[in-house]
């Protein structure tokens, strides 16, 4: 397999101390929902302008190591004609790409979903490598409920994740393997821990079976949290202990880093939990982030599609990134939330 060393270097750079990933890879339907929530009608040009605003934020690479793109964005250009993947590299950001094609119900258990996108993926990877993309993401979703998840759901998704990861490495892209146990429901923290552990165990078994090089890949899991409707809430310290227990049981020490998704937590919750995790460092792997909503929610609110609000939106991104940079080192305190937006992160 070509380029293992280069992939190991990329994987390590993505989780370099103090840094993490910006997930800006919303599919068009998801981005359309996020834009509608701030009163913006989604067009290809508006999506391009919004993503350009993110990428041109001054100082972004102080904290952000890489950016995950959706296929549409990876083919778009900045105002000056520079393709976005090249623009990101010039600005010290590693460009990555979401390669799954969304989820579909499992025939044997229609309340659950399996992720699609393996057909033709080898050829897509060849093209993505030529476009300069250096890492790739695939998301699987696992739902907790009555009798859920089924072993069939866990196994089908683990198998697909390993198939994609092996193809990514064949093309020289670092796989970011994302099995997300959803927060939806009233389940306890302990139940989330049990399901997360079972799902990660299946994923690492499949990765081994399909010859994926652990040193050249990253894990993007959920944090271990109580379900959104669970009355018994958890403190950041409890979340950190439960999450690290699970990871230590099943994630091999050869994996360079774990980059958590935010999964519907508020910005503040995600940052506080990331901070609590890093207060328990050192662990065998870097404990970093690959946040979508927890980085972009305040940016979208500040931007709201207005021509004159670009600087405010970029200041909001710098601020949120700086707070997560502090959390990445276990040095975040909630009082930092109140620092005037624009002053932080520079
Ligand atoms: P959230 O942080 O919004 O969960 O998004 C991360 C992601 O990339 C989901 O696939």
GROMACS .gro file of C-alpha atoms and ligand atoms in nm:
model
  356
    1UNK     CA    1   0.000   0.000   0.000
    2UNK     CA    2   0.148   0.334  -0.106
    3UNK     CA    3   0.205   0.624   0.124
    4UNK     CA    4   0.143   0.479   0.471
    5UNK     CA    5   0.401   0.710   0.621
    6UNK     CA    6   0.241   1.015   0.461
    7UNK     CA    7  -0.099   0.906   0.596
    8UNK     CA    8   0.045   0.855   0.946
    9UNK     CA    9   0.192   1.207   0.929
   10UNK     CA   10  -0.143   1.349   0.817
   11UNK     CA   11  -0.333   1.164   1.091
   12UNK     CA   12  -0.092   1.296   1.353
   13UNK     CA   13  -0.112   1.651   1.214
   14UNK     CA   14  -0.493   1.643   1.232
   15UNK     CA   15  -0.473   1.577   1.607
   16UNK     CA   16  -0.164   1.787   1.685
   17UNK     CA   17  -0.173   1.919   2.043
   18UNK     CA   18  -0.416   2.208   2.082
   19UNK     CA   19  -0.578   2.150   1.744
   20UNK     CA   20  -0.884   1.980   1.596
   21UNK     CA   21  -1.107   1.948   1.290
   22UNK     CA   22  -1.387   2.171   1.159
   23UNK     CA   23  -1.665   1.954   1.010
   24UNK     CA   24  -1.815   2.167   0.730
   25UNK     CA   25  -1.938   1.869   0.528
   26UNK     CA   26  -2.313   1.905   0.565
   27UNK     CA   27  -2.494   1.746   0.272
   28UNK     CA   28  -2.707   1.987   0.067
   29UNK     CA   29  -3.035   1.888   0.241
   30UNK     CA   30  -2.875   1.929   0.587
   31UNK     CA   31  -2.715   2.263   0.495
   32UNK     CA   32  -3.048   2.378   0.356
   33UNK     CA   33  -3.208   2.309   0.698
   34UNK     CA   34  -2.929   2.491   0.884
   35UNK     CA   35  -2.960   2.794   0.655
   36UNK     CA   36  -3.340   2.796   0.679
   37UNK     CA   37  -3.307   2.810   1.059
   38UNK     CA   38  -3.139   3.153   1.023
   39UNK     CA   39  -3.374   3.270   0.749
   40UNK     CA   40  -3.149   3.207   0.449
   41UNK     CA   41  -3.272   3.035   0.133
   42UNK     CA   42  -3.017   2.772   0.030
   43UNK     CA   43  -2.864   2.810  -0.317
   44UNK     CA   44  -2.536   2.671  -0.448
   45UNK     CA   45  -2.391   3.024  -0.449
   46UNK     CA   46  -2.504   3.103  -0.093
   47UNK     CA   47  -2.356   2.774   0.031
   48UNK     CA   48  -2.032   2.866  -0.147
   49UNK     CA   49  -2.023   3.212   0.007
   50UNK     CA   50  -2.091   3.080   0.355
   51UNK     CA   51  -1.818   2.815   0.331
   52UNK     CA   52  -1.575   3.072   0.186
   53UNK     CA   53  -1.643   3.294   0.487
   54UNK     CA   54  -1.549   3.004   0.717
   55UNK     CA   55  -1.230   2.920   0.528
   56UNK     CA   56  -1.108   3.282   0.503
   57UNK     CA   57  -1.136   3.342   0.879
   58UNK     CA   58  -0.806   3.494   0.994
   59UNK     CA   59  -0.617   3.282   1.244
   60UNK     CA   60  -0.835   2.973   1.182
   61UNK     CA   61  -0.531   2.744   1.152
   62UNK     CA   62  -0.417   2.845   1.504
   63UNK     CA   63  -0.665   2.589   1.633
   64UNK     CA   64  -0.815   2.414   1.330
   65UNK     CA   65  -0.593   2.148   1.170
   66UNK     CA   66  -0.825   2.030   0.892
   67UNK     CA   67  -1.166   2.090   0.737
   68UNK     CA   68  -1.409   1.823   0.614
   69UNK     CA   69  -1.586   1.924   0.292
   70UNK     CA   70  -1.896   1.799   0.114
   71UNK     CA   71  -1.845   1.696  -0.251
   72UNK     CA   72  -2.014   2.015  -0.380
   73UNK     CA   73  -1.777   2.238  -0.179
   74UNK     CA   74  -1.467   2.040  -0.280
   75UNK     CA   75  -1.547   2.132  -0.643
   76UNK     CA   76  -1.621   2.500  -0.577
   77UNK     CA   77  -1.378   2.793  -0.596
   78UNK     CA   78  -1.312   3.104  -0.390
   79UNK     CA   79  -1.394   3.447  -0.541
   80UNK     CA   80  -1.039   3.466  -0.684
   81UNK     CA   81  -1.083   3.133  -0.868
   82UNK     CA   82  -0.878   2.917  -0.629
   83UNK     CA   83  -1.033   2.572  -0.579
   84UNK     CA   84  -1.134   2.536  -0.213
   85UNK     CA   85  -0.906   2.235  -0.140
   86UNK     CA   86  -0.606   2.440  -0.262
   87UNK     CA   87  -0.718   2.750  -0.071
   88UNK     CA   88  -0.736   2.546   0.250
   89UNK     CA   89  -0.388   2.401   0.200
   90UNK     CA   90  -0.246   2.750   0.138
   91UNK     CA   91  -0.401   2.864   0.464
   92UNK     CA   92  -0.242   2.580   0.661
   93UNK     CA   93  -0.556   2.365   0.678
   94UNK     CA   94  -0.569   2.000   0.565
   95UNK     CA   95  -0.863   1.941   0.330
   96UNK     CA   96  -1.080   1.632   0.382
   97UNK     CA   97  -1.400   1.496   0.230
   98UNK     CA   98  -1.718   1.321   0.343
   99UNK     CA   99  -1.754   1.013   0.121
  100UNK     CA  100  -2.060   0.831   0.253
  101UNK     CA  101  -2.389   0.879   0.072
  102UNK     CA  102  -2.619   0.889   0.372
  103UNK     CA  103  -2.823   0.619   0.539
  104UNK     CA  104  -3.107   0.385   0.446
  105UNK     CA  105  -3.334   0.165   0.666
  106UNK     CA  106  -3.210  -0.186   0.742
  107UNK     CA  107  -3.456  -0.432   0.587
  108UNK     CA  108  -3.451  -0.662   0.894
  109UNK     CA  109  -3.499  -0.372   1.138
  110UNK     CA  110  -3.648  -0.068   0.960
  111UNK     CA  111  -3.611   0.161   1.262
  112UNK     CA  112  -3.235   0.132   1.220
  113UNK     CA  113  -3.011   0.254   0.942
  114UNK     CA  114  -2.706   0.143   0.751
  115UNK     CA  115  -2.481   0.383   0.564
  116UNK     CA  116  -2.448   0.358   0.185
  117UNK     CA  117  -2.180   0.466  -0.061
  118UNK     CA  118  -1.940   0.177  -0.121
  119UNK     CA  119  -2.031   0.121  -0.488
  120UNK     CA  120  -1.785   0.307  -0.709
  121UNK     CA  121  -1.595   0.437  -0.405
  122UNK     CA  122  -1.254   0.323  -0.533
  123UNK     CA  123  -1.291   0.548  -0.840
  124UNK     CA  124  -1.421   0.838  -0.630
  125UNK     CA  125  -1.119   0.805  -0.403
  126UNK     CA  126  -0.885   0.818  -0.703
  127UNK     CA  127  -1.044   1.146  -0.807
  128UNK     CA  128  -1.045   1.290  -0.451
  129UNK     CA  129  -0.673   1.208  -0.416
  130UNK     CA  130  -0.609   1.396  -0.743
  131UNK     CA  131  -0.809   1.692  -0.612
  132UNK     CA  132  -0.567   1.713  -0.317
  133UNK     CA  133  -0.799   1.581  -0.047
  134UNK     CA  134  -0.599   1.411   0.227
  135UNK     CA  135  -0.851   1.251   0.458
  136UNK     CA  136  -1.203   1.111   0.435
  137UNK     CA  137  -1.501   1.066   0.665
  138UNK     CA  138  -1.782   0.806   0.673
  139UNK     CA  139  -2.061   0.829   0.930
  140UNK     CA  140  -2.270   0.541   1.062
  141UNK     CA  141  -2.561   0.596   1.301
  142UNK     CA  142  -2.661   0.367   1.586
  143UNK     CA  143  -2.991   0.430   1.761
  144UNK     CA  144  -3.062   0.328   2.121
  145UNK     CA  145  -3.420   0.218   2.195
  146UNK     CA  146  -3.636  -0.075   2.298
  147UNK     CA  147  -3.441  -0.375   2.172
  148UNK     CA  148  -3.209  -0.141   1.979
  149UNK     CA  149  -2.947  -0.148   1.854
  150UNK     CA  150  -2.969  -0.496   1.703
  151UNK     CA  151  -2.649  -0.694   1.647
  152UNK     CA  152  -2.734  -0.678   1.275
  153UNK     CA  153  -2.719  -0.297   1.277
  154UNK     CA  154  -2.389  -0.287   1.465
  155UNK     CA  155  -2.232  -0.549   1.238
  156UNK     CA  156  -2.358  -0.408   0.907
  157UNK     CA  157  -2.231  -0.060   0.992
  158UNK     CA  158  -1.895  -0.183   1.126
  159UNK     CA  159  -1.844  -0.384   0.808
  160UNK     CA  160  -1.921  -0.085   0.584
  161UNK     CA  161  -1.692   0.141   0.790
  162UNK     CA  162  -1.404  -0.104   0.750
  163UNK     CA  163  -1.467  -0.146   0.375
  164UNK     CA  164  -1.457   0.232   0.330
  165UNK     CA  165  -1.150   0.273   0.555
  166UNK     CA  166  -0.954   0.011   0.360
  167UNK     CA  167  -1.042   0.182   0.029
  168UNK     CA  168  -0.944   0.523   0.170
  169UNK     CA  169  -0.599   0.397   0.271
  170UNK     CA  170  -0.554   0.225  -0.065
  171UNK     CA  171  -0.592   0.569  -0.226
  172UNK     CA  172  -0.367   0.738   0.031
  173UNK     CA  173  -0.640   0.920   0.228
  174UNK     CA  174  -0.662   0.897   0.608
  175UNK     CA  175  -0.994   0.740   0.714
  176UNK     CA  176  -1.187   0.914   0.990
  177UNK     CA  177  -1.418   0.636   1.106
  178UNK     CA  178  -1.742   0.771   1.256
  179UNK     CA  179  -1.981   0.533   1.432
  180UNK     CA  180  -2.223   0.773   1.602
  181UNK     CA  181  -2.443   0.649   1.885
  182UNK     CA  182  -2.727   0.902   1.880
  183UNK     CA  183  -2.831   1.113   2.180
  184UNK     CA  184  -3.202   1.074   2.093
  185UNK     CA  185  -3.407   0.906   2.366
  186UNK     CA  186  -3.430   0.871   2.743
  187UNK     CA  187  -3.151   0.615   2.792
  188UNK     CA  188  -2.899   0.654   3.073
  189UNK     CA  189  -2.529   0.734   3.051
  190UNK     CA  190  -2.457   0.370   3.142
  191UNK     CA  191  -2.668   0.244   2.850
  192UNK     CA  192  -2.486   0.478   2.613
  193UNK     CA  193  -2.155   0.343   2.746
  194UNK     CA  194  -2.266  -0.016   2.684
  195UNK     CA  195  -2.380   0.052   2.328
  196UNK     CA  196  -2.080   0.269   2.241
  197UNK     CA  197  -1.845  -0.002   2.364
  198UNK     CA  198  -2.023  -0.277   2.167
  199UNK     CA  199  -2.023  -0.066   1.853
  200UNK     CA  200  -1.655   0.036   1.879
  201UNK     CA  201  -1.553  -0.323   1.953
  202UNK     CA  202  -1.725  -0.436   1.633
  203UNK     CA  203  -1.562  -0.153   1.435
  204UNK     CA  204  -1.208  -0.237   1.551
  205UNK     CA  205  -1.264  -0.609   1.485
  206UNK     CA  206  -1.368  -0.530   1.129
  207UNK     CA  207  -1.085  -0.281   1.075
  208UNK     CA  208  -0.835  -0.551   1.179
  209UNK     CA  209  -1.001  -0.815   0.963
  210UNK     CA  210  -0.990  -0.588   0.658
  211UNK     CA  211  -0.626  -0.488   0.701
  212UNK     CA  212  -0.674  -0.123   0.794
  213UNK     CA  213  -0.355   0.031   0.936
  214UNK     CA  214  -0.452   0.170   1.275
  215UNK     CA  215  -0.169   0.426   1.288
  216UNK     CA  216  -0.300   0.585   0.968
  217UNK     CA  217  -0.660   0.644   1.075
  218UNK     CA  218  -0.864   0.838   1.330
  219UNK     CA  219  -1.177   0.753   1.528
  220UNK     CA  220  -1.469   0.998   1.537
  221UNK     CA  221  -1.706   0.874   1.808
  222UNK     CA  222  -1.982   1.024   2.020
  223UNK     CA  223  -1.899   1.117   2.375
  224UNK     CA  224  -2.069   0.889   2.628
  225UNK     CA  225  -2.376   1.090   2.735
  226UNK     CA  226  -2.722   1.032   2.879
  227UNK     CA  227  -3.000   1.050   2.618
  228UNK     CA  228  -3.149   1.392   2.556
  229UNK     CA  229  -3.468   1.301   2.750
  230UNK     CA  230  -3.296   1.120   3.038
  231UNK     CA  231  -3.384   1.301   3.364
  232UNK     CA  232  -3.050   1.203   3.522
  233UNK     CA  233  -2.801   1.447   3.367
  234UNK     CA  234  -2.422   1.403   3.382
  235UNK     CA  235  -2.148   1.649   3.472
  236UNK     CA  236  -1.854   1.698   3.235
  237UNK     CA  237  -1.635   1.499   3.478
  238UNK     CA  238  -1.882   1.207   3.469
  239UNK     CA  239  -1.897   1.220   3.089
  240UNK     CA  240  -1.517   1.218   3.072
  241UNK     CA  241  -1.476   0.920   3.307
  242UNK     CA  242  -1.742   0.715   3.125
  243UNK     CA  243  -1.606   0.803   2.780
  244UNK     CA  244  -1.244   0.725   2.865
  245UNK     CA  245  -1.343   0.393   3.030
  246UNK     CA  246  -1.513   0.283   2.709
  247UNK     CA  247  -1.228   0.400   2.485
  248UNK     CA  248  -0.968   0.223   2.699
  249UNK     CA  249  -1.157  -0.105   2.669
  250UNK     CA  250  -1.176  -0.109   2.291
  251UNK     CA  251  -0.964   0.149   2.105
  252UNK     CA  252  -0.612   0.019   2.035
  253UNK     CA  253  -0.325   0.238   2.155
  254UNK     CA  254  -0.189   0.245   1.799
  255UNK     CA  255  -0.470   0.484   1.696
  256UNK     CA  256  -0.320   0.837   1.700
  257UNK     CA  257  -0.632   1.026   1.792
  258UNK     CA  258  -0.999   1.034   1.881
  259UNK     CA  259  -1.188   1.331   1.735
  260UNK     CA  260  -1.530   1.362   1.898
  261UNK     CA  261  -1.843   1.473   1.714
  262UNK     CA  262  -2.072   1.715   1.895
  263UNK     CA  263  -2.393   1.530   1.804
  264UNK     CA  264  -2.648   1.791   1.911
  265UNK     CA  265  -2.486   1.908   2.235
  266UNK     CA  266  -2.486   2.285   2.278
  267UNK     CA  267  -2.159   2.461   2.193
  268UNK     CA  268  -2.087   2.512   2.562
  269UNK     CA  269  -2.163   2.151   2.659
  270UNK     CA  270  -1.940   2.010   2.385
  271UNK     CA  271  -1.653   2.239   2.486
  272UNK     CA  272  -1.692   2.170   2.861
  273UNK     CA  273  -1.698   1.794   2.799
  274UNK     CA  274  -1.394   1.809   2.570
  275UNK     CA  275  -1.215   2.005   2.840
  276UNK     CA  276  -1.301   1.747   3.109
  277UNK     CA  277  -1.172   1.471   2.879
  278UNK     CA  278  -0.842   1.650   2.832
  279UNK     CA  279  -0.807   1.711   3.205
  280UNK     CA  280  -0.762   1.332   3.224
  281UNK     CA  281  -0.468   1.333   2.979
  282UNK     CA  282  -0.236   1.170   2.903
  283UNK     CA  283  -0.423   0.884   2.738
  284UNK     CA  284  -0.292   0.648   2.467
  285UNK     CA  285  -0.451   0.872   2.199
  286UNK     CA  286  -0.494   1.248   2.153
  287UNK     CA  287  -0.847   1.352   2.256
  288UNK     CA  288  -0.960   1.612   2.005
  289UNK     CA  289  -1.269   1.732   1.821
  290UNK     CA  290  -1.430   1.722   1.480
  291UNK     CA  291  -1.727   1.944   1.554
  292UNK     CA  292  -1.989   2.056   1.306
  293UNK     CA  293  -2.278   2.218   1.489
  294UNK     CA  294  -2.078   2.302   1.804
  295UNK     CA  295  -1.841   2.517   1.595
  296UNK     CA  296  -2.081   2.657   1.338
  297UNK     CA  297  -2.403   2.733   1.528
  298UNK     CA  298  -2.288   3.076   1.652
  299UNK     CA  299  -2.135   3.154   1.312
  300UNK     CA  300  -2.461   3.091   1.129
  301UNK     CA  301  -2.653   3.301   1.380
  302UNK     CA  302  -2.410   3.592   1.338
  303UNK     CA  303  -2.401   3.566   0.958
  304UNK     CA  304  -2.769   3.505   0.875
  305UNK     CA  305  -2.689   3.566   0.507
  306UNK     CA  306  -2.625   3.941   0.546
  307UNK     CA  307  -2.348   4.100   0.339
  308UNK     CA  308  -2.241   4.324   0.627
  309UNK     CA  309  -2.216   4.051   0.891
  310UNK     CA  310  -1.916   3.856   0.756
  311UNK     CA  311  -1.670   3.998   1.010
  312UNK     CA  312  -1.903   3.927   1.303
  313UNK     CA  313  -1.951   3.571   1.179
  314UNK     CA  314  -1.576   3.516   1.143
  315UNK     CA  315  -1.519   3.660   1.491
  316UNK     CA  316  -1.775   3.412   1.626
  317UNK     CA  317  -1.587   3.125   1.460
  318UNK     CA  318  -1.251   3.245   1.596
  319UNK     CA  319  -1.401   3.271   1.943
  320UNK     CA  320  -1.558   2.923   1.938
  321UNK     CA  321  -1.241   2.771   1.788
  322UNK     CA  322  -1.026   2.937   2.057
  323UNK     CA  323  -1.249   2.799   2.334
  324UNK     CA  324  -1.219   2.449   2.189
  325UNK     CA  325  -0.844   2.501   2.153
  326UNK     CA  326  -0.834   2.575   2.528
  327UNK     CA  327  -1.053   2.270   2.600
  328UNK     CA  328  -0.820   2.060   2.387
  329UNK     CA  329  -0.549   2.141   2.645
  330UNK     CA  330  -0.778   2.106   2.952
  331UNK     CA  331  -0.760   2.481   3.009
  332UNK     CA  332  -1.117   2.594   2.939
  333UNK     CA  333  -1.330   2.764   3.203
  334UNK     CA  334  -1.691   2.871   3.135
  335UNK     CA  335  -1.605   3.236   3.215
  336UNK     CA  336  -1.410   3.238   2.886
  337UNK     CA  337  -1.748   3.226   2.706
  338UNK     CA  338  -1.806   3.590   2.800
  339UNK     CA  339  -1.491   3.734   2.647
  340UNK     CA  340  -1.601   3.988   2.388
  341UNK     CA  341  -1.641   3.810   2.057
  342UNK     CA  342  -1.360   3.917   1.827
  343UNK     CA  343  -1.103   3.961   2.100
  344UNK     CA  344  -1.058   3.588   2.155
  345UNK     CA  345  -0.860   3.356   1.936
  346UNK     CA  346  -0.624   3.615   1.790
  347LIG     P1  347  -2.171   1.746   1.472
  347LIG     O1  348  -2.050   1.793   1.551
  347LIG     O2  349  -2.269   1.853   1.440
  347LIG     O3  350  -2.231   1.619   1.530
  347LIG     O4  351  -2.116   1.707   1.328
  347LIG     C1  352  -2.005   1.631   1.317
  347LIG     C2  353  -2.019   1.548   1.195
  347LIG     O5  354  -1.935   1.555   1.107
  347LIG     C3  355  -2.133   1.457   1.186
  347LIG     O6  356  -2.114   1.367   1.082
   0.00000   0.00000   0.00000
